[in-house]
Amino acid sequence: MTIGPDGSRTRAAEIARRIEDEVIADGWRVGTALGSETAFMARFEVGRSVVREAFRILESRHVATPRRGPGGGLVVTAPDRSAVLDQASLFLEYDGFAADDLFQIMELLEVAAVEHVSATIDAEGLARLREVLAAEVDVGDLRFEPVTVHTELARLSGNPVLSLFIHIGNNLARTHGVRPSQSEHQWIHKHSVELVEALEVGDTVAAVRSVRRRIRGMSRRRSVSSTRIPSTPTTGES
């Protein structure tokens, strides 16, 4: 039976979902060869065009990619977190969001991260926070720093869901953040210092208080704009 264009796409999507489910069930082993086009054609009893469309879907979802040549075929890949962050941010750009909503959610997320890290952090984690803190002193604009004390806390929490959503919030704050003045930069850094010092002595209450003060202070200062901020200076700007 011949499957039309719409049916082909539907079948390809079904095959892609089956393969994706198997990759997840197998522990998402990056680099694993899943099989050739011919093998998948025989397995699912479909033509080459349907298999190639399924491969395209899997590649667009950062699950697997076709590898050409001998020993090639479909190979498991690692998802690209930056692509996830960009897509989530773009969706919120489309759907619309208020700065106050962002600050409210970021406070909840960062407090959760601090509470967890405060109970579990070890000497290595504290050393890493001090290292990141020292590096922040020489940063001109924290909006474009890939690693800050707060993103490092998200990583140290060991909670991938919490970490992902904190990074999504930071991504929005970066693209909508107003460039801080020197005094504002010093103010933000001061709160980061307070946070790390509180964690060093095991004072969870003080650490949480520091996070709340920083985020609420940034909200009052309107540190995030409702419009997207250009990421690079325009011609003639310094």
Coordinates of C-alpha atoms in Angstrom, one line a residue:
M1 CA 0.0 0.0 0.0
T2 CA 1.3 3.5 -0.9
I3 CA 1.4 6.0 1.9
G4 CA 0.8 9.6 0.9
P5 CA 2.9 12.6 2.1
D6 CA 0.8 13.2 5.2
G7 CA 0.8 9.5 6.1
S8 CA 4.5 9.3 5.5
R9 CA 5.2 12.1 7.9
T10 CA 2.9 10.5 10.5
R11 CA 4.6 7.2 10.1
A12 CA 8.0 8.8 10.3
A13 CA 7.0 10.6 13.5
E14 CA 5.8 7.3 15.0
I15 CA 9.1 5.6 14.2
A16 CA 11.1 8.5 15.6
R17 CA 9.1 8.3 18.8
R18 CA 9.7 4.6 19.1
I19 CA 13.5 5.0 18.6
E20 CA 13.5 7.9 21.1
D21 CA 11.8 5.8 23.7
E22 CA 14.3 3.0 23.2
V23 CA 17.3 5.4 23.5
I24 CA 15.9 6.7 26.8
A25 CA 15.1 3.1 28.1
D26 CA 18.7 2.1 27.2
G27 CA 20.1 4.9 29.4
W28 CA 20.8 7.4 26.6
R29 CA 24.3 5.9 25.8
V30 CA 25.9 8.6 23.6
G31 CA 27.8 7.2 20.6
T32 CA 25.8 4.0 20.4
A33 CA 25.1 2.9 16.8
L34 CA 21.4 2.1 16.4
G35 CA 21.4 0.7 12.9
S36 CA 21.5 1.6 9.3
E37 CA 18.8 2.9 7.0
T38 CA 18.4 -0.5 5.5
A39 CA 18.0 -2.1 8.9
F40 CA 15.3 0.3 9.9
M41 CA 13.5 -0.1 6.6
A42 CA 13.3 -3.8 7.2
R43 CA 12.4 -3.5 10.8
F44 CA 9.5 -1.1 10.3
E45 CA 8.6 -2.2 6.8
V46 CA 8.7 1.3 5.3
G47 CA 10.6 2.9 2.4
R48 CA 13.8 4.8 2.6
S49 CA 12.1 8.3 2.5
V50 CA 10.1 7.5 5.7
V51 CA 13.3 6.3 7.5
R52 CA 15.2 9.4 6.4
E53 CA 12.3 11.6 7.7
A54 CA 12.4 9.7 11.0
F55 CA 16.2 10.3 11.2
R56 CA 15.6 14.0 10.5
I57 CA 13.1 14.3 13.3
L58 CA 15.5 12.6 15.7
E59 CA 18.3 14.8 14.7
S60 CA 16.2 18.0 15.1
R61 CA 15.3 16.7 18.6
H62 CA 19.0 16.1 19.4
V63 CA 18.4 12.4 20.1
A64 CA 20.5 10.8 17.3
T65 CA 22.2 11.8 14.1
P66 CA 22.9 9.9 10.9
R67 CA 26.6 9.0 10.4
R68 CA 27.8 8.5 6.8
G69 CA 30.3 5.9 5.6
P70 CA 31.2 2.4 6.7
G71 CA 30.0 1.5 10.1
G72 CA 27.6 4.4 10.0
G73 CA 23.9 4.6 10.4
L74 CA 21.9 6.3 13.2
V75 CA 24.1 7.2 16.3
V76 CA 22.9 8.4 19.7
T77 CA 23.9 12.0 20.5
A78 CA 23.9 14.2 23.6
P79 CA 21.1 16.8 23.7
D80 CA 22.3 20.4 23.4
R81 CA 21.2 22.3 26.5
S82 CA 21.8 25.7 24.8
A83 CA 19.2 24.8 22.2
V84 CA 16.7 24.0 24.9
L85 CA 17.4 27.3 26.6
D86 CA 17.0 29.2 23.4
Q87 CA 13.8 27.5 22.4
A88 CA 12.2 28.0 25.9
S89 CA 13.2 31.7 25.9
L90 CA 11.9 32.2 22.4
F91 CA 8.6 30.6 23.4
L92 CA 8.3 33.0 26.3
E93 CA 9.2 35.9 24.0
Y94 CA 6.3 34.8 21.8
D95 CA 3.9 34.1 24.7
G96 CA 4.8 37.2 26.6
F97 CA 6.1 37.5 30.1
A98 CA 6.3 40.2 32.8
A99 CA 9.5 41.0 34.6
D100 CA 7.8 40.6 37.9
D101 CA 6.8 37.0 36.9
L102 CA 10.4 36.2 36.1
F103 CA 11.7 37.6 39.5
Q104 CA 9.0 35.7 41.4
I105 CA 9.8 32.4 39.8
M106 CA 13.6 33.0 40.1
E107 CA 13.3 33.7 43.8
L108 CA 11.5 30.4 44.3
L109 CA 14.0 28.4 42.2
E110 CA 17.1 30.0 43.7
V111 CA 15.9 29.7 47.3
A112 CA 15.2 26.0 46.6
A113 CA 18.7 25.6 45.2
V114 CA 20.3 27.4 48.2
E115 CA 18.3 25.3 50.8
H116 CA 19.4 22.1 49.1
V117 CA 23.1 23.1 48.6
S118 CA 23.3 24.4 52.2
A119 CA 22.5 20.9 53.5
T120 CA 24.8 19.0 51.1
I121 CA 27.7 21.2 50.1
D122 CA 31.3 19.9 50.8
A123 CA 34.7 21.5 50.8
E124 CA 35.1 21.0 47.1
G125 CA 31.8 22.8 46.4
L126 CA 32.7 25.7 48.6
A127 CA 36.1 26.0 46.9
R128 CA 34.3 26.1 43.5
L129 CA 31.9 28.8 44.7
R130 CA 34.9 30.9 46.0
E131 CA 36.6 30.5 42.7
V132 CA 33.5 31.7 40.7
L133 CA 33.1 34.5 43.2
A134 CA 36.7 35.7 42.7
A135 CA 36.2 35.7 38.9
E136 CA 33.1 37.8 39.2
V137 CA 35.1 40.8 40.5
D138 CA 36.7 41.4 37.1
V139 CA 33.6 40.9 35.1
G140 CA 32.2 44.0 33.4
D141 CA 28.7 42.8 32.8
L142 CA 27.4 39.7 34.6
R143 CA 24.5 39.3 32.2
F144 CA 26.9 37.6 29.7
E145 CA 28.8 35.5 32.1
P146 CA 28.1 31.8 31.4
V147 CA 28.9 30.8 35.0
T148 CA 28.0 32.9 38.1
V149 CA 27.6 32.0 41.8
H150 CA 23.9 31.4 41.2
T151 CA 24.3 29.1 38.1
E152 CA 27.0 27.2 40.0
L153 CA 24.6 26.8 42.9
A154 CA 22.1 25.4 40.5
R155 CA 24.7 22.8 39.3
L156 CA 25.7 22.0 42.9
S157 CA 22.1 21.3 43.8
G158 CA 22.4 18.1 41.8
N159 CA 18.8 18.6 40.7
P160 CA 18.8 18.7 36.8
V161 CA 15.2 20.0 36.7
L162 CA 15.9 22.9 39.0
S163 CA 19.2 23.6 37.2
L164 CA 17.5 23.7 33.8
F165 CA 14.8 26.1 34.9
I166 CA 17.2 28.4 36.7
H167 CA 19.3 28.6 33.4
I168 CA 16.1 29.4 31.5
G169 CA 15.4 32.3 33.9
N170 CA 19.0 33.5 33.6
N171 CA 18.7 33.3 29.8
L172 CA 15.7 35.6 29.9
A173 CA 17.4 37.9 32.4
R174 CA 20.4 38.1 30.1
T175 CA 18.4 39.0 26.9
H176 CA 16.1 41.4 28.8
G177 CA 18.5 42.7 31.5
V178 CA 19.5 46.3 31.7
R179 CA 23.2 46.8 31.8
P180 CA 24.1 47.4 35.5
S181 CA 26.1 50.4 36.6
Q182 CA 29.3 50.0 38.5
S183 CA 27.6 50.6 41.8
E184 CA 24.9 48.1 40.9
H185 CA 27.5 45.5 39.9
Q186 CA 29.2 46.0 43.3
W187 CA 25.9 45.7 45.0
I188 CA 25.2 42.4 43.3
H189 CA 28.6 41.1 44.1
K190 CA 28.2 42.1 47.7
H191 CA 25.1 39.8 48.0
S192 CA 27.0 37.0 46.3
V193 CA 29.8 37.3 48.9
E194 CA 27.2 37.3 51.7
L195 CA 25.6 34.2 50.2
V196 CA 28.9 32.2 49.9
E197 CA 29.9 33.3 53.4
A198 CA 26.6 32.1 54.8
L199 CA 27.0 28.7 53.1
E200 CA 30.5 28.4 54.5
V201 CA 29.3 28.6 58.1
G202 CA 26.1 26.6 57.4
D203 CA 23.7 29.5 57.9
T204 CA 20.9 28.5 55.6
V205 CA 18.6 31.3 56.9
A206 CA 21.2 34.0 56.1
A207 CA 21.9 32.4 52.7
V208 CA 18.2 32.4 51.8
R209 CA 17.8 36.0 53.1
S210 CA 20.7 37.1 50.8
V211 CA 19.1 35.6 47.7
R212 CA 15.7 37.2 48.5
R213 CA 17.2 40.6 49.1
R214 CA 19.2 40.4 45.8
I215 CA 16.3 39.3 43.6
R216 CA 13.8 41.7 45.3
G217 CA 16.3 44.6 45.0
M218 CA 16.8 43.8 41.3
S219 CA 13.0 43.9 40.9
R220 CA 12.7 47.3 42.5
R221 CA 15.6 48.6 40.3
R222 CA 13.8 47.3 37.2
S223 CA 16.9 45.3 36.2
V224 CA 14.9 43.4 33.6
S225 CA 13.1 45.3 30.8
S226 CA 9.9 44.2 29.1
T227 CA 11.8 44.6 25.8
R228 CA 14.7 42.6 24.5
I229 CA 18.1 44.3 25.0
P230 CA 20.6 44.1 22.1
S231 CA 23.4 41.7 23.0
T232 CA 26.2 43.7 21.4
P233 CA 26.7 47.5 21.1
T234 CA 25.4 49.1 17.9
T235 CA 27.8 51.0 15.6
G236 CA 29.3 54.0 17.3
E237 CA 28.7 52.7 20.8
S238 CA 31.6 51.9 23.1

